[in-house]
Backbone as CSV, one residue per row, in Angstrom:
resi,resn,N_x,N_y,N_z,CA_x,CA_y,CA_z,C_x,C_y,C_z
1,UNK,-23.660,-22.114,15.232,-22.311,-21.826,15.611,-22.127,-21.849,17.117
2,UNK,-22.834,-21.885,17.642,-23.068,-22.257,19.223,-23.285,-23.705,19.696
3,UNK,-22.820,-24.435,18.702,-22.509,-25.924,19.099,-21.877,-26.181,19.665
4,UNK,-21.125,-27.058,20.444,-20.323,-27.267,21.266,-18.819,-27.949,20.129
5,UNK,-17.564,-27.704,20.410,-16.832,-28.552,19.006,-16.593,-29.615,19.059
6,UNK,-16.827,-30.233,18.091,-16.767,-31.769,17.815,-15.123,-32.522,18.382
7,UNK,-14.320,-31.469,18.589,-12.763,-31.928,18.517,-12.432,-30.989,20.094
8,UNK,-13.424,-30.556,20.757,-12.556,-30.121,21.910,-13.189,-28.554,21.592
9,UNK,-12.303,-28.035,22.910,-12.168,-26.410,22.723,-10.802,-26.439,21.892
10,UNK,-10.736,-24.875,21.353,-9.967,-24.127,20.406,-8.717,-25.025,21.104
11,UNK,-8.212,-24.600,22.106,-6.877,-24.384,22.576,-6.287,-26.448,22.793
12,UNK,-7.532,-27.138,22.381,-7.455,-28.759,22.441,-7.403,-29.123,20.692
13,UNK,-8.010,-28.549,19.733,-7.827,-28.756,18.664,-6.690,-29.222,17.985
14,UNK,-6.126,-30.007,17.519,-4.898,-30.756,16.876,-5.049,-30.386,15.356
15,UNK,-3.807,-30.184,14.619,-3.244,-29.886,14.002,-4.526,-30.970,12.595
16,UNK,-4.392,-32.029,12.761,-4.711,-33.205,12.172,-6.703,-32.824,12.192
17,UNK,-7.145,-32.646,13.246,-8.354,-32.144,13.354,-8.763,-31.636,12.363
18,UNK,-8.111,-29.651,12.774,-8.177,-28.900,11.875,-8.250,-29.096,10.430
19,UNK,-7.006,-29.712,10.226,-6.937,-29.906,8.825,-7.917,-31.233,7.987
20,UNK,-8.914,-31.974,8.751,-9.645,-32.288,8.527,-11.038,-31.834,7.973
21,UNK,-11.277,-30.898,9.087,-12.187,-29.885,8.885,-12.309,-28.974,7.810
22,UNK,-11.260,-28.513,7.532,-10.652,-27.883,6.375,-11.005,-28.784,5.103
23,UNK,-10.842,-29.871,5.442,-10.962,-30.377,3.901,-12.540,-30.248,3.646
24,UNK,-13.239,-30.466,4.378,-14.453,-30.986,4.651,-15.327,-29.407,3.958
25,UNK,-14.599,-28.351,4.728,-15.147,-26.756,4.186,-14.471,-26.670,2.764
26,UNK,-13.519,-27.451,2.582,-13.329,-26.927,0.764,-14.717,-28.129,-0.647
27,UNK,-15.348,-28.579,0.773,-16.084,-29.450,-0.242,-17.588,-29.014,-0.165
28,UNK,-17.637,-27.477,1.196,-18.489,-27.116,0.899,-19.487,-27.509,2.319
29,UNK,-19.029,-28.122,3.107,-19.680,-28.292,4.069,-20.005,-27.099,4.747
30,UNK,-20.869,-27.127,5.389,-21.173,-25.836,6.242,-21.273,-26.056,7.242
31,UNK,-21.580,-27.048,8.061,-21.104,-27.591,9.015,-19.629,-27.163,9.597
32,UNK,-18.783,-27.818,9.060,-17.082,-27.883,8.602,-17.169,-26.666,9.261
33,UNK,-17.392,-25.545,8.250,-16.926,-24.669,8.465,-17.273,-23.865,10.022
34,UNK,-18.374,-24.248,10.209,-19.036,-23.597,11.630,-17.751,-24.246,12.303
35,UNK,-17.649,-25.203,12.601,-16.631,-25.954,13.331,-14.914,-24.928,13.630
36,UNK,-14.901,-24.450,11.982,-13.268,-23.916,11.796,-14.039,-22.617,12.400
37,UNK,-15.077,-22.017,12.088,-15.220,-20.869,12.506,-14.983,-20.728,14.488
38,UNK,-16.166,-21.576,14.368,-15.566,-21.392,16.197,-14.432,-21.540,16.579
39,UNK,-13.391,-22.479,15.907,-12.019,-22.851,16.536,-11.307,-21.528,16.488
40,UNK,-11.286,-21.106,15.153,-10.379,-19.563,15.053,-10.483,-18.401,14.773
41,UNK,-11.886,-17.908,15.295,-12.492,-16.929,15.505,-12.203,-15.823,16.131
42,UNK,-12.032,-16.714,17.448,-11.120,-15.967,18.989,-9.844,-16.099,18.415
43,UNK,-8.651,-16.329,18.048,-7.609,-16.288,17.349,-7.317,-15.069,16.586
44,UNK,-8.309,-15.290,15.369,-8.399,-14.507,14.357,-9.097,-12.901,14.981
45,UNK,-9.824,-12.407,15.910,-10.205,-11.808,16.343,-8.624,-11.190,16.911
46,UNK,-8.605,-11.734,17.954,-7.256,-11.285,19.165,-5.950,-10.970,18.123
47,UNK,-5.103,-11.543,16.900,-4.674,-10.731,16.236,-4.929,-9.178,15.483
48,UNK,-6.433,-9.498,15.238,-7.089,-8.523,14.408,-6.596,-7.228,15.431
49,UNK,-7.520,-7.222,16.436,-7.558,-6.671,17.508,-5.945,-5.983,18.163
50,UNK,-5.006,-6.739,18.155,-3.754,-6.126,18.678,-3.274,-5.347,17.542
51,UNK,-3.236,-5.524,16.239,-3.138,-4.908,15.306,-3.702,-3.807,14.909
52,UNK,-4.817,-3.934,15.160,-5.846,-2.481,14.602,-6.055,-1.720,16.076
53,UNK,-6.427,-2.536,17.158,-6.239,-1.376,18.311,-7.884,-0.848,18.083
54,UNK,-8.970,-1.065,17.050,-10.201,-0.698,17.249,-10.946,-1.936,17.181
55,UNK,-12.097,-1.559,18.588,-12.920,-3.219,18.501,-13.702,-3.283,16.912
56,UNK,-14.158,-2.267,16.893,-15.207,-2.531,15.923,-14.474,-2.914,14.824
57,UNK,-13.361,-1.692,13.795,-12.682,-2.438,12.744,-12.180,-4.084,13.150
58,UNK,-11.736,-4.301,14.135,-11.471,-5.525,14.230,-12.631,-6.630,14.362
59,UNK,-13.700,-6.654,14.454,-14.786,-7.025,14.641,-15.044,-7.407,12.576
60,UNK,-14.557,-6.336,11.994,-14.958,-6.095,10.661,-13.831,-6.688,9.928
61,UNK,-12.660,-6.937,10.200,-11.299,-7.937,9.679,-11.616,-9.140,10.051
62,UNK,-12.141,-9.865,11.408,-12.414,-10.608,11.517,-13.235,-11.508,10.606
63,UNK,-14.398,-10.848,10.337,-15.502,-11.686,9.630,-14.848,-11.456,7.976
64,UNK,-14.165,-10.466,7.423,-13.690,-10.419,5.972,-12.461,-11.728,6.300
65,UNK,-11.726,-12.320,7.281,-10.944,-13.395,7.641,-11.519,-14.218,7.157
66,UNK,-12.613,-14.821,7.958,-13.427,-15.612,8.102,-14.141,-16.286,6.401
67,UNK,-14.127,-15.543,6.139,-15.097,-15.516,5.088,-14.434,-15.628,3.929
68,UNK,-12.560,-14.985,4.333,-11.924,-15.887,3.141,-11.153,-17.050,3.225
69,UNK,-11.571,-17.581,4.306,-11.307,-18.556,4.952,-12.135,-19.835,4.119
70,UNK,-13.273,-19.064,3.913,-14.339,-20.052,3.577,-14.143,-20.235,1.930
71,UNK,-14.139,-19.133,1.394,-14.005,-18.606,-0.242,-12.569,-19.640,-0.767
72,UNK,-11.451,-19.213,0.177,-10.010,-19.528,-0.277,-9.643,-20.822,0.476
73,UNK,-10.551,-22.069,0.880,-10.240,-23.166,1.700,-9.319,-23.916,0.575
74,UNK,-9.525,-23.606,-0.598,-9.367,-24.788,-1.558,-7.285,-24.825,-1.182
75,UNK,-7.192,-23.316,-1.236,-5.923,-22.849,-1.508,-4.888,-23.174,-0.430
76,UNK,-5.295,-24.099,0.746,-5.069,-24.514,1.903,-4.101,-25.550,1.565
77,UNK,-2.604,-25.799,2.242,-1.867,-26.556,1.463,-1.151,-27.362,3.226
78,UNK,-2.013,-28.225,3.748,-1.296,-28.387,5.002,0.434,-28.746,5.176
79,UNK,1.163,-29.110,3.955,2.450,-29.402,3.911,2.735,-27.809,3.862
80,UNK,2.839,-26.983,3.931,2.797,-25.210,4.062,2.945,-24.868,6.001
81,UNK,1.832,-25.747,6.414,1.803,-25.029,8.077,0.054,-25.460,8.580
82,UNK,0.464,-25.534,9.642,-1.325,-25.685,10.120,-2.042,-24.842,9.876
83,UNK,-3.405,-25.509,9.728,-4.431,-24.283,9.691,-4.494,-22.794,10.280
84,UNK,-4.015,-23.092,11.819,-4.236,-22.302,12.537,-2.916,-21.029,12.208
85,UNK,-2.047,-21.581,11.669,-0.971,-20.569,11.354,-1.848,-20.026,10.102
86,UNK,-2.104,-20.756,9.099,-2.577,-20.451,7.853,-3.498,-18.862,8.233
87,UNK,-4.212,-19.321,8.821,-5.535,-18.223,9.737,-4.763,-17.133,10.189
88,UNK,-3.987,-17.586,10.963,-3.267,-16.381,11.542,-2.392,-15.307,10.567
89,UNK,-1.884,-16.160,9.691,-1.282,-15.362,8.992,-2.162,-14.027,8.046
90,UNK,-3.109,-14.832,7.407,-4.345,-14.151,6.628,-5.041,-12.840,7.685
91,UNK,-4.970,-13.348,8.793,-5.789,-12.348,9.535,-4.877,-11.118,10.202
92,UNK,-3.301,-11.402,9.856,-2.398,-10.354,10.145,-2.249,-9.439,8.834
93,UNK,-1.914,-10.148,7.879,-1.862,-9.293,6.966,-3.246,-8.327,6.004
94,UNK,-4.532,-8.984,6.694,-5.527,-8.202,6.816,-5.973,-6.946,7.752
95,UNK,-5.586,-7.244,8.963,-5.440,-6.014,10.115,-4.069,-5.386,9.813
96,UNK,-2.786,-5.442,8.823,-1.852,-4.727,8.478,-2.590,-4.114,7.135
97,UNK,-3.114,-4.435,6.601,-3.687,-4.386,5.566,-4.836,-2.641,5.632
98,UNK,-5.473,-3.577,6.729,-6.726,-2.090,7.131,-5.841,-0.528,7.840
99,UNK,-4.695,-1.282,8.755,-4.142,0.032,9.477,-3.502,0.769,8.082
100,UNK,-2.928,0.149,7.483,-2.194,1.271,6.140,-3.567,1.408,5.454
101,UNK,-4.415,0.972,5.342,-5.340,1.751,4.556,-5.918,3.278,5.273
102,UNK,-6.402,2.848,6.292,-6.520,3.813,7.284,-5.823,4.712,7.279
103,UNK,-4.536,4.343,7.698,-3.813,5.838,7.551,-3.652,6.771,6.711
104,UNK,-3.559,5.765,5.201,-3.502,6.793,3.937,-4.947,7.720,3.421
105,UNK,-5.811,6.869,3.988,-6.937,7.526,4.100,-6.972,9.038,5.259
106,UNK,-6.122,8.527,6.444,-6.164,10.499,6.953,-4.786,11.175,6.812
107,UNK,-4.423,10.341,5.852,-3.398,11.369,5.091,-3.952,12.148,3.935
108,UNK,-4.821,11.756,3.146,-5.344,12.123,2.311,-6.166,13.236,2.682
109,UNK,-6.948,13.044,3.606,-7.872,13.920,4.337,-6.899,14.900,4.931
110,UNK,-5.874,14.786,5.707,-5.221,16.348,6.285,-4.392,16.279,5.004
111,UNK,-3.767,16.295,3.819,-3.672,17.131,2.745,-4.605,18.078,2.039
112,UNK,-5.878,17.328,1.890,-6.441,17.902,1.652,-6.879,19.056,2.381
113,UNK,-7.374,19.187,3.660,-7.260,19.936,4.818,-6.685,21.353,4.399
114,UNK,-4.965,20.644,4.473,-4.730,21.946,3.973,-4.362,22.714,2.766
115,UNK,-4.971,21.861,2.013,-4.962,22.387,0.209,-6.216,23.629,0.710
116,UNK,-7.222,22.729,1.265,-8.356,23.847,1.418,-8.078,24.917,2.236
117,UNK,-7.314,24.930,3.094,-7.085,26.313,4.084,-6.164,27.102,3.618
118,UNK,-5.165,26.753,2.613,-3.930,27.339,2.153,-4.694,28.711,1.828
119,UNK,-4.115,29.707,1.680,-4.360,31.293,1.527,-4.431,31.503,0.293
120,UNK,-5.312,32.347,-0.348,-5.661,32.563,-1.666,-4.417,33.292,-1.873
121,UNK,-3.923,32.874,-3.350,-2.745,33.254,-4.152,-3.161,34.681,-4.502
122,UNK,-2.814,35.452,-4.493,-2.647,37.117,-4.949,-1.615,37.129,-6.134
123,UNK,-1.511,37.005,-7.322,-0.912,37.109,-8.505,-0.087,38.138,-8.923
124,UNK,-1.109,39.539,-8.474,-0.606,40.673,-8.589,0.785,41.650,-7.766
125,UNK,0.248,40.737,-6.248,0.639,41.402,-5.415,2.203,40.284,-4.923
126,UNK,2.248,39.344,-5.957,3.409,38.454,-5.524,3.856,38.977,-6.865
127,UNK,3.610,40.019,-7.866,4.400,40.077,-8.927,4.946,41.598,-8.539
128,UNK,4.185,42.471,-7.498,5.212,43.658,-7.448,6.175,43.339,-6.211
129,UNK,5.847,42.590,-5.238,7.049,42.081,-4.580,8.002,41.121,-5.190
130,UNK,7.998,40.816,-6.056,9.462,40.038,-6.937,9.788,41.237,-7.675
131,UNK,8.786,42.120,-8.249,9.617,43.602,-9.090,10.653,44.733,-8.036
132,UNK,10.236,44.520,-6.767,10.584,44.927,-5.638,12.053,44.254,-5.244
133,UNK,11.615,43.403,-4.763,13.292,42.373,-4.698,13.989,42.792,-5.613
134,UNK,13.705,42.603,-7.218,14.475,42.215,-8.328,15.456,44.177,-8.334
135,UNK,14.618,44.741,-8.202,15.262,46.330,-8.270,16.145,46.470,-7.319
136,UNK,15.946,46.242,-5.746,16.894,46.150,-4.801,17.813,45.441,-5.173
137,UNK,17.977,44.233,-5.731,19.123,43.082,-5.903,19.696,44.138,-6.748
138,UNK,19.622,44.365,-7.778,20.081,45.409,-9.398,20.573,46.559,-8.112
139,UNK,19.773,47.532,-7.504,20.227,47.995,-6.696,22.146,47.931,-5.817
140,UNK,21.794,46.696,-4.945,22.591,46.434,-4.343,23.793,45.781,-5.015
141,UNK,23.442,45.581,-5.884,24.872,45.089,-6.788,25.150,45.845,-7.283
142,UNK,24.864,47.137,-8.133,25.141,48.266,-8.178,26.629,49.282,-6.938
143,UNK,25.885,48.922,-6.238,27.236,48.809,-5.312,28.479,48.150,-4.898
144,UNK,28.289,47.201,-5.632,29.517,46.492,-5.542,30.887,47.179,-6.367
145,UNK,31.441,46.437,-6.188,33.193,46.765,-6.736,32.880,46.144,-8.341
146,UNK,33.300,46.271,-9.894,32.945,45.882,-10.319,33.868,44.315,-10.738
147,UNK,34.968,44.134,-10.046,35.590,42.739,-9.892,34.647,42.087,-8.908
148,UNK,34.205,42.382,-7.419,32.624,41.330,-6.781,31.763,41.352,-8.120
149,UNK,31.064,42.201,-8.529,29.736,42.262,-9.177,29.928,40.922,-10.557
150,UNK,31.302,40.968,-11.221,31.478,40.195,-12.184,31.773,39.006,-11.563
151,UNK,31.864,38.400,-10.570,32.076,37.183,-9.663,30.793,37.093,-9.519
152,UNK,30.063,37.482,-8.598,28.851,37.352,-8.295,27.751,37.053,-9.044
153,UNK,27.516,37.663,-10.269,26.989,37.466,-11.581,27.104,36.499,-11.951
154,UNK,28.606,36.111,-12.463,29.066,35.021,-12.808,28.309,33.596,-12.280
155,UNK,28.670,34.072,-10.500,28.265,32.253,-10.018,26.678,32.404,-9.663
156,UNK,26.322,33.583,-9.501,24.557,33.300,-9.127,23.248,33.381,-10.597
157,UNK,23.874,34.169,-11.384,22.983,33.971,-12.899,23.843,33.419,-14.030
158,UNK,24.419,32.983,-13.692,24.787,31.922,-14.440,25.374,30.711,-14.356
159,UNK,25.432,30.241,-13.199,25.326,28.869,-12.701,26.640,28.601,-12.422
160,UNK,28.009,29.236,-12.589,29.644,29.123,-12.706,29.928,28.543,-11.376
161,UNK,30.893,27.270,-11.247,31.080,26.957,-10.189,32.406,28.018,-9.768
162,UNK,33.037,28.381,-8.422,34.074,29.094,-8.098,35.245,28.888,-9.178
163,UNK,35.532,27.561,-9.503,36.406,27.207,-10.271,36.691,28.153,-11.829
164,UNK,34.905,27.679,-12.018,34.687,28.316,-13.652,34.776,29.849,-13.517
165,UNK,34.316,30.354,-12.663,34.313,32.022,-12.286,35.609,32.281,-12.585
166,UNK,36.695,31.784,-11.982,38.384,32.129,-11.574,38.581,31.987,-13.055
167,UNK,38.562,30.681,-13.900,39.021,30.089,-15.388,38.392,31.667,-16.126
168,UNK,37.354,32.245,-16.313,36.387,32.746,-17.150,36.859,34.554,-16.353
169,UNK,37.750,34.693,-15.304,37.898,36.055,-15.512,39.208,36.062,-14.946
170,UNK,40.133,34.503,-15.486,41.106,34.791,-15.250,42.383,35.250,-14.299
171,UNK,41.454,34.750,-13.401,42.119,35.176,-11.705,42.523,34.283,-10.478
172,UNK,43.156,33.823,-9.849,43.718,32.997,-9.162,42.167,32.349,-8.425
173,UNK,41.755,31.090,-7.908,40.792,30.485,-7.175,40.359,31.545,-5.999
174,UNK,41.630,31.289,-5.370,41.393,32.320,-3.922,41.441,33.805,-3.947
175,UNK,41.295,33.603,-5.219,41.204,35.556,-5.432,39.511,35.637,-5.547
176,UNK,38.520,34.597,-6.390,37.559,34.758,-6.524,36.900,34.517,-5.507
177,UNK,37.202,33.679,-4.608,37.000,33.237,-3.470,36.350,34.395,-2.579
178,UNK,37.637,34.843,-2.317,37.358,36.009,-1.531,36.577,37.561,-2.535
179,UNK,36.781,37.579,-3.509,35.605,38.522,-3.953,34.272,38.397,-3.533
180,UNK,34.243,37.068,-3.904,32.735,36.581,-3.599,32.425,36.803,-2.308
181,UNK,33.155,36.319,-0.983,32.920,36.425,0.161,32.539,37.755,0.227
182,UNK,33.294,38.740,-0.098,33.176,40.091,0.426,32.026,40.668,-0.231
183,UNK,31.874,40.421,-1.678,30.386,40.836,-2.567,29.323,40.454,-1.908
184,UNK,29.207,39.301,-1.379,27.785,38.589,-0.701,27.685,39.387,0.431
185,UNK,28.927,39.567,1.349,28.580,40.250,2.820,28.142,41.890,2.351
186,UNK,28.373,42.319,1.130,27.576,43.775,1.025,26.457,43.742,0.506
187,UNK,25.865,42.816,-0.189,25.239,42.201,-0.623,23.874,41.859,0.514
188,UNK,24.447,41.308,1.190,23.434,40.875,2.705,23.407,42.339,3.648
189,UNK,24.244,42.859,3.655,24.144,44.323,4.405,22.881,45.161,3.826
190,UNK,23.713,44.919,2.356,22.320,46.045,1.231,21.265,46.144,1.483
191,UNK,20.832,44.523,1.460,19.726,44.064,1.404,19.249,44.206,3.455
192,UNK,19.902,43.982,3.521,18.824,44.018,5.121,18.799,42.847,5.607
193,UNK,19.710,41.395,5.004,19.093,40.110,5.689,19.932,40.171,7.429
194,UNK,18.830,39.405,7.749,19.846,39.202,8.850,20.058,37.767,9.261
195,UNK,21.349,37.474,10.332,21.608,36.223,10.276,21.156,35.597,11.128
């Protein structure tokens, strides 16, 4: 592979060359192929390379290029585009190819990350703080007026849009409206949230 090329340097190579050569590697020459290898090596490299941004992976797209270069010559259709596009193309969507692999690979790894660091679940102690909440809520609605409390009820345990609340206790829109407003703000007082 340190021959000198039969057709020039890379950047002298003709379209017609190439695709000579090419035929010559789908018949198995090995020769041939040393030839295509040197021509678009440096090519196939320098895409790899702007794409992946690492020498070595690119070092490692390169030669998987290369090599299906050699495997997939047959599939070479010069009415399609020159070789050298042909190459180029294969060796982009191989260095696009490795960066999304890559990444999903340390996506996988910081999920996992923090599946493993997440805080051990306490079962017990997340079931007397919901018995806790649940008594305060019962609590604090307890205080309500019992026209809020039957609004409130209405649209938070049982799903009633404002509309259905008003239809179902019979009371003008903007009457429920404002129940509700005023039930929630004692409601949020009761409770302690703040805004």
């Amino acid at each position: 592979m340190n021959q000198p090329l039969p057709f020039g340097p890379p950047s002298q190579t003709g379209r017609s060359d190439l695709t000579e050569v090419m035929q010559n590697v789908v018949r198995g020459d090995k020769e041939a192929f040393s030839t295509l290898y040197d021509a678009l090596a440096p090519l196939v490299f320098g895409i790899t390379t702007k794409v992946i941004r690492d020498r070595a992976q690119s070092e490692e797209v390169t030669q998987e290029v290369m090599i299906d270069l050699w495997r997939q010559a047959a599939r070479y259709r010069p009415e399609a585009g020159s070789v050298t596009t042909w190459a180029a193309t294969i060796a982009h969507r191989r260095a696009v190819d490795r960066v999304r692999s890559a990444q999903a690979s340390a996506d996988r790894e910081q999920a996992q990350a923090a599946r493993d660091h997440s805080p051990a679940y306490d079962e017990v102690a997340e079931q007397v703080q919901t018995r806790l909440e649940s008594e305060q809520v019962r609590r604090c609605l307890r205080g309500l007026t019992e026209l809020q409390r039957q609004a409130v009820t209405l649209a938070y345990y049982q799903g009633l849009t404002y509309r259905e609340v008003a239809e179902s206790l019979r009371a003008p829109l903007p009457t429920i409206k404002t129940r509700m407003r005023d039930g929630l703000i004692r409601l949020r007082d009761c409770m302690g949230v703040t805004t």
